[in-house]
mmCIF file of C-alpha atoms and ligand atoms in Angstrom:
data_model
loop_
_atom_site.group_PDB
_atom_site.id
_atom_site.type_symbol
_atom_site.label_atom_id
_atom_site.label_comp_id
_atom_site.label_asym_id
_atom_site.label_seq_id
_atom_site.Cartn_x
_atom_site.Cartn_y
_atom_site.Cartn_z
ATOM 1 C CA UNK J 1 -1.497 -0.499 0.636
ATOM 2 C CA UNK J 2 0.949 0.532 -2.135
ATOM 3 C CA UNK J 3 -1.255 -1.776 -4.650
ATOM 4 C CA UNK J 4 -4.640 0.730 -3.937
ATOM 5 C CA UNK J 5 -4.225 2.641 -7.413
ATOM 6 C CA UNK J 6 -4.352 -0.384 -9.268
ATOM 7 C CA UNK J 7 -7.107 -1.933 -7.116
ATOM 8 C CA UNK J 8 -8.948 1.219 -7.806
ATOM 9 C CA UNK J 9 -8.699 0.606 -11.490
ATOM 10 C CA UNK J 10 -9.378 -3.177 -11.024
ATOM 11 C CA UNK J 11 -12.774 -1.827 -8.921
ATOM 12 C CA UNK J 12 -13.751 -0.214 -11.808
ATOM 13 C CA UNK J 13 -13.594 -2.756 -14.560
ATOM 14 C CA UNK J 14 -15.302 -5.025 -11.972
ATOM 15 C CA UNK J 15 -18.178 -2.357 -11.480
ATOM 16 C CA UNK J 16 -18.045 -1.579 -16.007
ATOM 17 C CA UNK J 17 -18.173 -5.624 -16.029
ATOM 18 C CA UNK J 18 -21.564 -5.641 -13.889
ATOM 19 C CA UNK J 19 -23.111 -3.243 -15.185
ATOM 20 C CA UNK J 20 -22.749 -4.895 -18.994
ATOM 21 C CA UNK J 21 -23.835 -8.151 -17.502
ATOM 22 C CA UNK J 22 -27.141 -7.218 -15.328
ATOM 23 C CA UNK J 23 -29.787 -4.969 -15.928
ATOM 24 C CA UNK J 24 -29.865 -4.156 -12.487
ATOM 25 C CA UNK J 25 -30.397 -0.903 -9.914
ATOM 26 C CA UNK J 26 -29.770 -1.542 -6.233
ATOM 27 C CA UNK J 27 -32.696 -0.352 -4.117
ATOM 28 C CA UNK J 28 -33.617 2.419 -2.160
ATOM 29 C CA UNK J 29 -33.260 0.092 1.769
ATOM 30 C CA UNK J 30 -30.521 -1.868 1.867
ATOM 31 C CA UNK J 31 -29.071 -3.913 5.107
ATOM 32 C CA UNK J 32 -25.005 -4.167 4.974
ATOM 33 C CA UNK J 33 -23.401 -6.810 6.783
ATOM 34 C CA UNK J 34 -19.648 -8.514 7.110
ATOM 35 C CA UNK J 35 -17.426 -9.599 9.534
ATOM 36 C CA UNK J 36 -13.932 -7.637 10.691
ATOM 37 C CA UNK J 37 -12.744 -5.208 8.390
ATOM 38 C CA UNK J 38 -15.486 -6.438 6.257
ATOM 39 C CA UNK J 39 -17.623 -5.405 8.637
ATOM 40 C CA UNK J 40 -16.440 -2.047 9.117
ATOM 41 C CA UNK J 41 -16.579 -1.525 5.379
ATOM 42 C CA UNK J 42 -20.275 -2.236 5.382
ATOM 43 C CA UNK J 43 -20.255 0.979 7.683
ATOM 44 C CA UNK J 44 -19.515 3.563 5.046
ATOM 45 C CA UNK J 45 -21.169 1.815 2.379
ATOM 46 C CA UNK J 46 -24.578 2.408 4.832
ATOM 47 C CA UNK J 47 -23.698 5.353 5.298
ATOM 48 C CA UNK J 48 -23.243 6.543 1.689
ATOM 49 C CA UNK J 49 -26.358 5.003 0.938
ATOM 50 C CA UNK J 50 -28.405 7.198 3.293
ATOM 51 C CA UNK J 51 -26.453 10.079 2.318
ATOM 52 C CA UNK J 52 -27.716 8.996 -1.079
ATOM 53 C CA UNK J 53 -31.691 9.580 0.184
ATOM 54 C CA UNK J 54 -31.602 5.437 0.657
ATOM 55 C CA UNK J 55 -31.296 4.115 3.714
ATOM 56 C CA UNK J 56 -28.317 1.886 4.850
ATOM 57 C CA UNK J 57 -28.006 -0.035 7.667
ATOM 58 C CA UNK J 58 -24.568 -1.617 8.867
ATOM 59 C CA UNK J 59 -24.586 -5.122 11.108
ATOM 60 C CA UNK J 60 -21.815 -7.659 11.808
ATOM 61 C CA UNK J 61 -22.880 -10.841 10.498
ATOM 62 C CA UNK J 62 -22.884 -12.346 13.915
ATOM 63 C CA UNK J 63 -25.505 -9.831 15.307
ATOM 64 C CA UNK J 64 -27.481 -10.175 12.114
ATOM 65 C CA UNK J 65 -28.207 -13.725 12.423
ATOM 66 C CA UNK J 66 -28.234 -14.012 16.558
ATOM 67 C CA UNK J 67 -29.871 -10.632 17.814
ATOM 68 C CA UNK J 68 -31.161 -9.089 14.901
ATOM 69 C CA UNK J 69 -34.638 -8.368 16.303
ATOM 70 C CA UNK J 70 -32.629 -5.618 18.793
ATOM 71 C CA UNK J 71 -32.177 -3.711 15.548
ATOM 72 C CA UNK J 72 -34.300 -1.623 13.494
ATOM 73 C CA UNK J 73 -34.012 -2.601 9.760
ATOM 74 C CA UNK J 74 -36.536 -1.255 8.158
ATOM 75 C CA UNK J 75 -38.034 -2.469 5.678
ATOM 76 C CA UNK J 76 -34.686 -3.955 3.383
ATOM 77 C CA UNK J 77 -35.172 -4.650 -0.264
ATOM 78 C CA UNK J 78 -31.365 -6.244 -0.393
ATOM 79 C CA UNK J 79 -28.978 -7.686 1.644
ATOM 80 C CA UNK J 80 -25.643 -7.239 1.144
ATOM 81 C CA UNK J 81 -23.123 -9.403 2.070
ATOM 82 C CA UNK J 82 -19.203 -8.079 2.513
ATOM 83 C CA UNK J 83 -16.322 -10.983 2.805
ATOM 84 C CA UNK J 84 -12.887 -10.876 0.650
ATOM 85 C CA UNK J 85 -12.581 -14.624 0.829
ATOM 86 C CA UNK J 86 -16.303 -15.630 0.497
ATOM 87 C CA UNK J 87 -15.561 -17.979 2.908
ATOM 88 C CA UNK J 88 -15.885 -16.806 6.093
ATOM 89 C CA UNK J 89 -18.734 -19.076 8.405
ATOM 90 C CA UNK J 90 -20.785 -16.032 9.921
ATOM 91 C CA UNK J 91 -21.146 -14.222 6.249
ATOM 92 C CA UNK J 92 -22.413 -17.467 4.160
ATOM 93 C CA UNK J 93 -24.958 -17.761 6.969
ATOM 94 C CA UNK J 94 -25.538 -14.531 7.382
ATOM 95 C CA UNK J 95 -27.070 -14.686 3.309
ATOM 96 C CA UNK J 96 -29.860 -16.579 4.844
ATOM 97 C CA UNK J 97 -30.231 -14.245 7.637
ATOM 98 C CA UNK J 98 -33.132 -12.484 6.244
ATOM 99 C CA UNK J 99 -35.974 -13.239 3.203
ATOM 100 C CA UNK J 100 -34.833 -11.044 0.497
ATOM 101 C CA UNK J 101 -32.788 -10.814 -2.737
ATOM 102 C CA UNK J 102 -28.948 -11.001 -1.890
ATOM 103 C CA UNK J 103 -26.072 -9.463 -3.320
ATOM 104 C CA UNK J 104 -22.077 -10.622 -2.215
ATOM 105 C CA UNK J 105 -19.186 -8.434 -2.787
ATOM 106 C CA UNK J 106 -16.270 -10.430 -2.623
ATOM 107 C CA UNK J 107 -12.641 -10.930 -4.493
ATOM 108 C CA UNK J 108 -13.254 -14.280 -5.623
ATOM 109 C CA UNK J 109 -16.250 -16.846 -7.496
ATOM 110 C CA UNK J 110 -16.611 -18.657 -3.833
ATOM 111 C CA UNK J 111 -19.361 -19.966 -1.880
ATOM 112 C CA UNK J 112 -20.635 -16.294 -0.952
ATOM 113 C CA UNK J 113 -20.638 -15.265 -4.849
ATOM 114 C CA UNK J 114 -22.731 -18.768 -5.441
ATOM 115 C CA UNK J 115 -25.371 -18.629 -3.035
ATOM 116 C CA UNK J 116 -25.968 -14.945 -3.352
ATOM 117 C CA UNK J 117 -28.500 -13.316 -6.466
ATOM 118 C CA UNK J 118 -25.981 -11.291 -7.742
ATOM 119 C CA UNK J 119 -22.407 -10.629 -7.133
ATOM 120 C CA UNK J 120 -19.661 -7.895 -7.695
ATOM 121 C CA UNK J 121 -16.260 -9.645 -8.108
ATOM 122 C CA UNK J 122 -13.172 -7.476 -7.359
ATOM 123 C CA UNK J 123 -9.873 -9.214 -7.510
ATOM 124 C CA UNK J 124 -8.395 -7.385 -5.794
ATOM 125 C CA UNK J 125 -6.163 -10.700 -4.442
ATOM 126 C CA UNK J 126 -3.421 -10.076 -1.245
ATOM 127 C CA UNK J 127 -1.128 -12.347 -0.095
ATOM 128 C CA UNK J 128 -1.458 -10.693 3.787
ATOM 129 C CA UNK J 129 -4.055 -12.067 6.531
ATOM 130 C CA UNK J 130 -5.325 -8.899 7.392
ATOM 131 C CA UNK J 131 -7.148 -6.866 4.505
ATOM 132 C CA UNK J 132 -5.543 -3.900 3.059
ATOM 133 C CA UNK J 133 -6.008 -2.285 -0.446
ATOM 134 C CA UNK J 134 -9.014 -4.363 -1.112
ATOM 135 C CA UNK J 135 -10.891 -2.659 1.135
ATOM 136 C CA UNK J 136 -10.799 0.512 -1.304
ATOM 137 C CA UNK J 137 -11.307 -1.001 -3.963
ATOM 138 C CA UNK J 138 -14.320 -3.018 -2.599
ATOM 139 C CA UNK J 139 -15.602 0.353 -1.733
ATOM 140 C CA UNK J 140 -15.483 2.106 -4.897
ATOM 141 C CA UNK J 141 -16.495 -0.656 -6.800
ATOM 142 C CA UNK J 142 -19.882 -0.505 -4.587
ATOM 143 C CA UNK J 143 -20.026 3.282 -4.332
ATOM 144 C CA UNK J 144 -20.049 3.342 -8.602
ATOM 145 C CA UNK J 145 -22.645 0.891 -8.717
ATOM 146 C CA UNK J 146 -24.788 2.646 -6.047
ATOM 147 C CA UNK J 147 -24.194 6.197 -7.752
ATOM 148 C CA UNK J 148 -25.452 4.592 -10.843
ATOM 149 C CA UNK J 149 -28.012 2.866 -9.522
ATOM 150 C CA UNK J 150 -29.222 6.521 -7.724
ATOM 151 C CA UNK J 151 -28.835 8.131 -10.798
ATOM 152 C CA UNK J 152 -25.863 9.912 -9.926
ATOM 153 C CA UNK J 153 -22.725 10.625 -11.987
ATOM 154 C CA UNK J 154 -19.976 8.180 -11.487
ATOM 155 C CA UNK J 155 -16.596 9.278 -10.120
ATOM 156 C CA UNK J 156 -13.768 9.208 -12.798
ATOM 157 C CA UNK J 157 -11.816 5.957 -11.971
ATOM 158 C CA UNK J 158 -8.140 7.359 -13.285
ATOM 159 C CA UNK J 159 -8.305 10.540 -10.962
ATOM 160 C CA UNK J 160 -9.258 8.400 -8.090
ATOM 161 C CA UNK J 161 -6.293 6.168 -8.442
ATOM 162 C CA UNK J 162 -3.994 8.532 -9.120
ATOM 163 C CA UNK J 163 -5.242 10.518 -6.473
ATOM 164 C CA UNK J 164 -4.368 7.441 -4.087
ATOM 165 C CA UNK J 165 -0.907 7.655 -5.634
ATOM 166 C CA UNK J 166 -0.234 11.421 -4.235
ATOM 167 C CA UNK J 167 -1.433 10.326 -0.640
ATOM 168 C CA UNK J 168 0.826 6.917 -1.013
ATOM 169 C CA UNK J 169 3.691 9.450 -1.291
ATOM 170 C CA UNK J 170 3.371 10.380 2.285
ATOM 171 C CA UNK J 171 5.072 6.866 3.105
ATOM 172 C CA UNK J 172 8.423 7.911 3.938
ATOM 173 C CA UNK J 173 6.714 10.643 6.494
ATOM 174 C CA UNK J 174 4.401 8.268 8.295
ATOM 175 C CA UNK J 175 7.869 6.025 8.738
ATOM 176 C CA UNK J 176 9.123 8.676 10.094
ATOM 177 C CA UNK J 177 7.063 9.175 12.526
ATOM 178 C CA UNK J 178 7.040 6.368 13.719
ATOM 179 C CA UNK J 179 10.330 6.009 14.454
ATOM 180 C CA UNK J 180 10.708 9.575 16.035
ATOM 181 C CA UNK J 181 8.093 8.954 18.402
ATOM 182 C CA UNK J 182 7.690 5.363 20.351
ATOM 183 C CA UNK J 183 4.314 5.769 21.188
ATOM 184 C CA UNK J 184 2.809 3.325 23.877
ATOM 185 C CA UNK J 185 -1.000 3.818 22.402
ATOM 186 C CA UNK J 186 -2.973 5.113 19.251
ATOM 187 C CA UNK J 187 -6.389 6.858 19.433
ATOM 188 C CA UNK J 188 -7.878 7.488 15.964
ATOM 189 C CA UNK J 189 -10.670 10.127 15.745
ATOM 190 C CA UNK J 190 -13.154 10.465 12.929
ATOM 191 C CA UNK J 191 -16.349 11.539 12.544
ATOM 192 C CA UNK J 192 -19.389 10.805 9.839
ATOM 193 C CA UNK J 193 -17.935 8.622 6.773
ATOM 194 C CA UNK J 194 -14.537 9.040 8.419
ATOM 195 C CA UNK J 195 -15.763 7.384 11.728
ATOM 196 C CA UNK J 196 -15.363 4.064 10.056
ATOM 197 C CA UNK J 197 -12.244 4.648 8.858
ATOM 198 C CA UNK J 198 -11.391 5.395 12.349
ATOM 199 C CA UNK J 199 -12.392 2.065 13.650
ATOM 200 C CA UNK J 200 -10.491 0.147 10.616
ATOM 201 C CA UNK J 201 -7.304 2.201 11.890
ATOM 202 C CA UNK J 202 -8.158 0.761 15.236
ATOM 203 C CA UNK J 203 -8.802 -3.252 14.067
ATOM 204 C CA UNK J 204 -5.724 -2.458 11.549
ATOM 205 C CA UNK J 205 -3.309 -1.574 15.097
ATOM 206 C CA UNK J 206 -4.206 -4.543 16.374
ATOM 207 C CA UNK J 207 -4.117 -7.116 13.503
ATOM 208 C CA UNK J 208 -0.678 -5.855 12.225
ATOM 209 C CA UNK J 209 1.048 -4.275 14.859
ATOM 210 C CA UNK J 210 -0.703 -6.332 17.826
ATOM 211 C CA UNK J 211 -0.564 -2.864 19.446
ATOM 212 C CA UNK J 212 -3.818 -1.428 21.678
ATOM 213 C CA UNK J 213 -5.608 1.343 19.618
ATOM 214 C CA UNK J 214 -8.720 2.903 20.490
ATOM 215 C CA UNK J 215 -11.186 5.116 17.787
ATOM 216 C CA UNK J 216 -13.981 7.310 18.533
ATOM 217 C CA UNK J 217 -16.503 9.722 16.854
ATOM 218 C CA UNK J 218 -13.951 12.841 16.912
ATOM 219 C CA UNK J 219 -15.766 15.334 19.825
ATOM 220 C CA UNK J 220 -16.686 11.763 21.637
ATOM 221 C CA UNK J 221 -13.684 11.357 22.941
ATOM 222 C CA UNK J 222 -13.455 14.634 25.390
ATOM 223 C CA UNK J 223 -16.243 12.788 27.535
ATOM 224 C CA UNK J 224 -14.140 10.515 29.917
ATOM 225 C CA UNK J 225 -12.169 8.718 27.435
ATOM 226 C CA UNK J 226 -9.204 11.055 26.551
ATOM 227 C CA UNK J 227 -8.207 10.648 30.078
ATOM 228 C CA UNK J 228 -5.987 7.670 29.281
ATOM 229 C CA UNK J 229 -4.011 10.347 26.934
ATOM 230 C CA UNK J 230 -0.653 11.261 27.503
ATOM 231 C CA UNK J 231 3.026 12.101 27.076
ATOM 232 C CA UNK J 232 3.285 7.992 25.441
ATOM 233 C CA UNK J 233 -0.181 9.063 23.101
ATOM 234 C CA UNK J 234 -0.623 9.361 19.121
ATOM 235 C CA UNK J 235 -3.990 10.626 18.554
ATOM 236 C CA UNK J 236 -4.859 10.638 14.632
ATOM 237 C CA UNK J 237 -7.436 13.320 13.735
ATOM 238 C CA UNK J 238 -9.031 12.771 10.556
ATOM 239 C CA UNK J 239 -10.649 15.785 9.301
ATOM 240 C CA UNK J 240 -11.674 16.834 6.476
ATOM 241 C CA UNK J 241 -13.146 20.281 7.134
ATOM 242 C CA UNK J 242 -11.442 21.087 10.159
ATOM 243 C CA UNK J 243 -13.201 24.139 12.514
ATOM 244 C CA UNK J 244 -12.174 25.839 15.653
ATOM 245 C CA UNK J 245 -13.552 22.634 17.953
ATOM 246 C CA UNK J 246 -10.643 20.362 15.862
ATOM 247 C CA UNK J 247 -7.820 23.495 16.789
ATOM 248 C CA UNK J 248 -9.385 23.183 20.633
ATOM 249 C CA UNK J 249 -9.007 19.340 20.296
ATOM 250 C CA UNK J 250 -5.574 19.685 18.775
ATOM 251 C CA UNK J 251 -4.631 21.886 21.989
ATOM 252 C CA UNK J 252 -6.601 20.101 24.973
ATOM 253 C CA UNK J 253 -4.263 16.584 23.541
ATOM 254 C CA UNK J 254 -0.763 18.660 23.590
ATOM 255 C CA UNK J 255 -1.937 19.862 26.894
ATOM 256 C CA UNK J 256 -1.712 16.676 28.278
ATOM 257 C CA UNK J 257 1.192 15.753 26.478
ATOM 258 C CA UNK J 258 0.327 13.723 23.791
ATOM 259 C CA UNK J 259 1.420 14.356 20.150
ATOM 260 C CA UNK J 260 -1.078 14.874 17.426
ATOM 261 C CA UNK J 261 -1.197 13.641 13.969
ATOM 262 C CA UNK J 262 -3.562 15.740 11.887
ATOM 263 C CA UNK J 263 -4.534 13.952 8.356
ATOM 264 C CA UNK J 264 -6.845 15.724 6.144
ATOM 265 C CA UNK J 265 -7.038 19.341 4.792
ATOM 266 C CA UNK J 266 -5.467 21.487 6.891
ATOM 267 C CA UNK J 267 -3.524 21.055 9.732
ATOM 268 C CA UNK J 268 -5.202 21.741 12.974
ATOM 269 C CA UNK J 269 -1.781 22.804 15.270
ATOM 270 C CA UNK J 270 -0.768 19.510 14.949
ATOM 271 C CA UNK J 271 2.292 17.982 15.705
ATOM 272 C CA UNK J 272 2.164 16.142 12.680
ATOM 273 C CA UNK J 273 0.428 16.947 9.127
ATOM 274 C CA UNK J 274 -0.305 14.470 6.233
ATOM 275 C CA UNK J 275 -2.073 16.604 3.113
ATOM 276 C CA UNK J 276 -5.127 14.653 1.973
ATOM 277 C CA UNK J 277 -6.022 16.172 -1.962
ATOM 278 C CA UNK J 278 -9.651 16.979 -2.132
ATOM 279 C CA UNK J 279 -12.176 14.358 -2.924
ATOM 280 C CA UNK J 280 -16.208 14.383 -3.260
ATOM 281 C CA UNK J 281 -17.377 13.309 0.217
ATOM 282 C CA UNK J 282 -18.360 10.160 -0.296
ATOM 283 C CA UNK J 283 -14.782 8.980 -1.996
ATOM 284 C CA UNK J 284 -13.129 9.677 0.869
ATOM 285 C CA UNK J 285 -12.457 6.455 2.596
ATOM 286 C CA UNK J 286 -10.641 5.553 -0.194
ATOM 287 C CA UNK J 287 -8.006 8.245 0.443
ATOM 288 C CA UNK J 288 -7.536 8.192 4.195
ATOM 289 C CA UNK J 289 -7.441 4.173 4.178
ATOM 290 C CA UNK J 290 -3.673 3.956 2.871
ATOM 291 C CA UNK J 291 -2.216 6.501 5.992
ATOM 292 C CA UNK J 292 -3.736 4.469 8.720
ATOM 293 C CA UNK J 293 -3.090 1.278 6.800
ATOM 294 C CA UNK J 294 0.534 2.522 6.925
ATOM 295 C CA UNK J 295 0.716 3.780 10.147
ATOM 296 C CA UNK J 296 -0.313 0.008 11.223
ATOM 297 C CA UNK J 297 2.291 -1.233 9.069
ATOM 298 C CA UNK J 298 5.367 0.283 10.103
ATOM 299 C CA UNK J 299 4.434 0.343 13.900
ATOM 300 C CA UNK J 300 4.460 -3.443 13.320
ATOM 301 C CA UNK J 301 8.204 -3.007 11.443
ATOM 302 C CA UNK J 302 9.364 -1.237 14.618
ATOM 303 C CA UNK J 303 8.141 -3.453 16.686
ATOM 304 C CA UNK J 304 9.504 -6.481 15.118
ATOM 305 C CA UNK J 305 6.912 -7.737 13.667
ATOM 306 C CA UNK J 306 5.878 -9.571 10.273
ATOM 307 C CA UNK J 307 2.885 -6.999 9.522
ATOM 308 C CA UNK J 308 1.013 -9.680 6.527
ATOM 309 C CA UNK J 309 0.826 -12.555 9.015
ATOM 310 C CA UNK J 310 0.187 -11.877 12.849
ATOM 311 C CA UNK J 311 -0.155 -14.054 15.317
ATOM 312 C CA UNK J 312 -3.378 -15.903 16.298
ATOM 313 C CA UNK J 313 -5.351 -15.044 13.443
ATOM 314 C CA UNK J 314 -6.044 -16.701 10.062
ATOM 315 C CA UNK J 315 -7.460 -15.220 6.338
ATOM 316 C CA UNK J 316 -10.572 -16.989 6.406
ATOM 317 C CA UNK J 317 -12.417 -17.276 9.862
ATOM 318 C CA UNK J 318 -14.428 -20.661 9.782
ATOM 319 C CA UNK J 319 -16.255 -22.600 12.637
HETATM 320 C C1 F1P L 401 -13.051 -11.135 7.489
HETATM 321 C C2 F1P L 401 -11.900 -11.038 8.488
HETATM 322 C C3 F1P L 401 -10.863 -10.018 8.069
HETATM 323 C C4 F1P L 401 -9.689 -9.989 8.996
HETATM 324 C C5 F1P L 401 -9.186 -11.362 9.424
HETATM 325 C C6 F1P L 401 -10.150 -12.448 9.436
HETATM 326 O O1 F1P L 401 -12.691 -11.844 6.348
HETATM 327 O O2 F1P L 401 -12.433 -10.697 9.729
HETATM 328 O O3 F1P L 401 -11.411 -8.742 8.044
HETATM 329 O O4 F1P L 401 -8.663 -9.191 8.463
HETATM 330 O O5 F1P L 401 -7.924 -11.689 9.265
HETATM 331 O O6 F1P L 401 -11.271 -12.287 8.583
HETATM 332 P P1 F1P L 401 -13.566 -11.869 5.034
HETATM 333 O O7 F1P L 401 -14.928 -12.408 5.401
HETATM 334 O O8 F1P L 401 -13.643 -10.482 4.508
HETATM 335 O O9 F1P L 401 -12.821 -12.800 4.114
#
């Protein structure tokens, strides 16, 4: 987490050292796919591809090459394939999955990079099992080249990072936190391009912390889920533009006695409050990524646990 401003800078020479070395635009239809956090990184790059006038769609590798036809796809131009290692079994297959030009994002020249048309290399290189700060710096690398590629201006690479810095400052507070309060379960709410982040705070819970965490599309959760909610609850609201439902929200939560951590903005009532700095929309993964990516982190330190290697799982998943 603490290395995301210089993986941001890293993302960009990556992106300024494509650029020089293909004449290339991505398309207009592209199909995402990865596995894990890889996968849930191919979420918001879908998304900010639609939101772009494309159209992005977002599949775990698994589901692309087993059950695909239960999808609609469209009509794809590229397939992108998302894996840090370029290792992992289901993405290297998943290349084949369907007939058109490929494209890998990865950290490293690996099998993925090889077999795929083009490739964006971030090194963004970590030492833990789980995947931290190269998941925002795979995503901005992406988002410049798809900006580009839409003719869109490209987000200045220095602000970014340093902007990353100012949100890493909130570390002591999130330790805090989560030492003053021993919660017994985590519900992350997001909605849009935060959704995603939502479910990385989730996978991020359980990978580091081995700890059960839930996420939900933000007003989603009033509908039968929140009754599990209570005095032993953290629910994280990420919000960006936060309106009177997100106050309500706030409220209905305390009112059955959970504590709220609002991260965005403005706080919504919230027991908790971590200041986000403003950020065009589709940048702001890469801001919200290092709280939850903390939060995970030291709720594995209070539990005991060694947050870079948990148990049962392994960097590169291979059949
Ligand atoms: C994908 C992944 C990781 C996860 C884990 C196992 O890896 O699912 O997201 O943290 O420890 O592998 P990759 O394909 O991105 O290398």
């Amino acid at each position: 987490m603490r290395k995301t401003p210089e993986g941001i800078i890293k993302a960009q020479k990556s992106f300024e050292e494509f650029i020089a070395n293909h004449d290339f635009r991505l398309p207009r239809e592209i199909v995402y796919t990865g596995c894990g956090s890889s996968h849930f990184l191919s979420q918001p790059l879908a998304m900010a591809t639609t939101r772009l006038r494309g159209r992005g769609v977002a599949l775990p590798c698994s589901e692309l090459l087993y059950s695909r036809e239960w999808y609609n796809l469209g009509s794809p131009q590229l397939l992108v394939a998302i894996s840090r290692s370029g290792e992992t079994t289901e993405a290297i297959r998943a290349l084949n999955a369907l007939n058109i030009p490929k494209f890998a994002l990865t950290a490293y020249e690996s099998t993925l990079s090889r077999k795929a048309d083009y490739s964006l290399i971030v090194p963004a290189h970590e030492e833990s099992v789980v995947m931290t700060h190269s998941f925002p710096a795979f995503y901005f690398a992406y988002l410049q080249l798809l900006m580009r590629s839409f003719g869109r201006e490209t987000y200045d690479a220095e602000l970014v990072s340093e902007l990353t810095g100012e949100v890493l400052r909130s570390e002591d507070y999130i330790r805090e936190i989560v030492d003053g309060f021993d919660f017994r379960n985590v519900i992350f709410l997001g909605s849009g391009i935060l959704y995603p982040v939502a479910l990385e705070a989730m996978l991020k819970m359980k990978e580091m912390a081995l700890f059960w965490s839930e996420a939900y599309q933000t007003f989603e959760v009033r509908h039968g889920f929140k009754s599990i909610a209570d005095d032993g609850t953290l629910v994280v609201l990420l919000v960006e533009k936060p309106f009177d439902w997100h106050e309500k929200l706030t409220r209905e939560f305390q009112g059955q006695g959970a504590k709220v951590l609002t991260v965005g903005r403005e706080n919504t009532g919230a027991d908790y409050f971590i200041e986000v700095p403003s950020i065009e929309e589709l940048a702001l993964p890469v801001l919200y990524l290092p709280v939850i990516q903390l939060l995970a982190y030291y709720k594995a330190v209070k539990r005991g646990l060694n947050p870079d290697n948990p148990r049962f799982l392994s960097k590169v998943v291979k059949w």
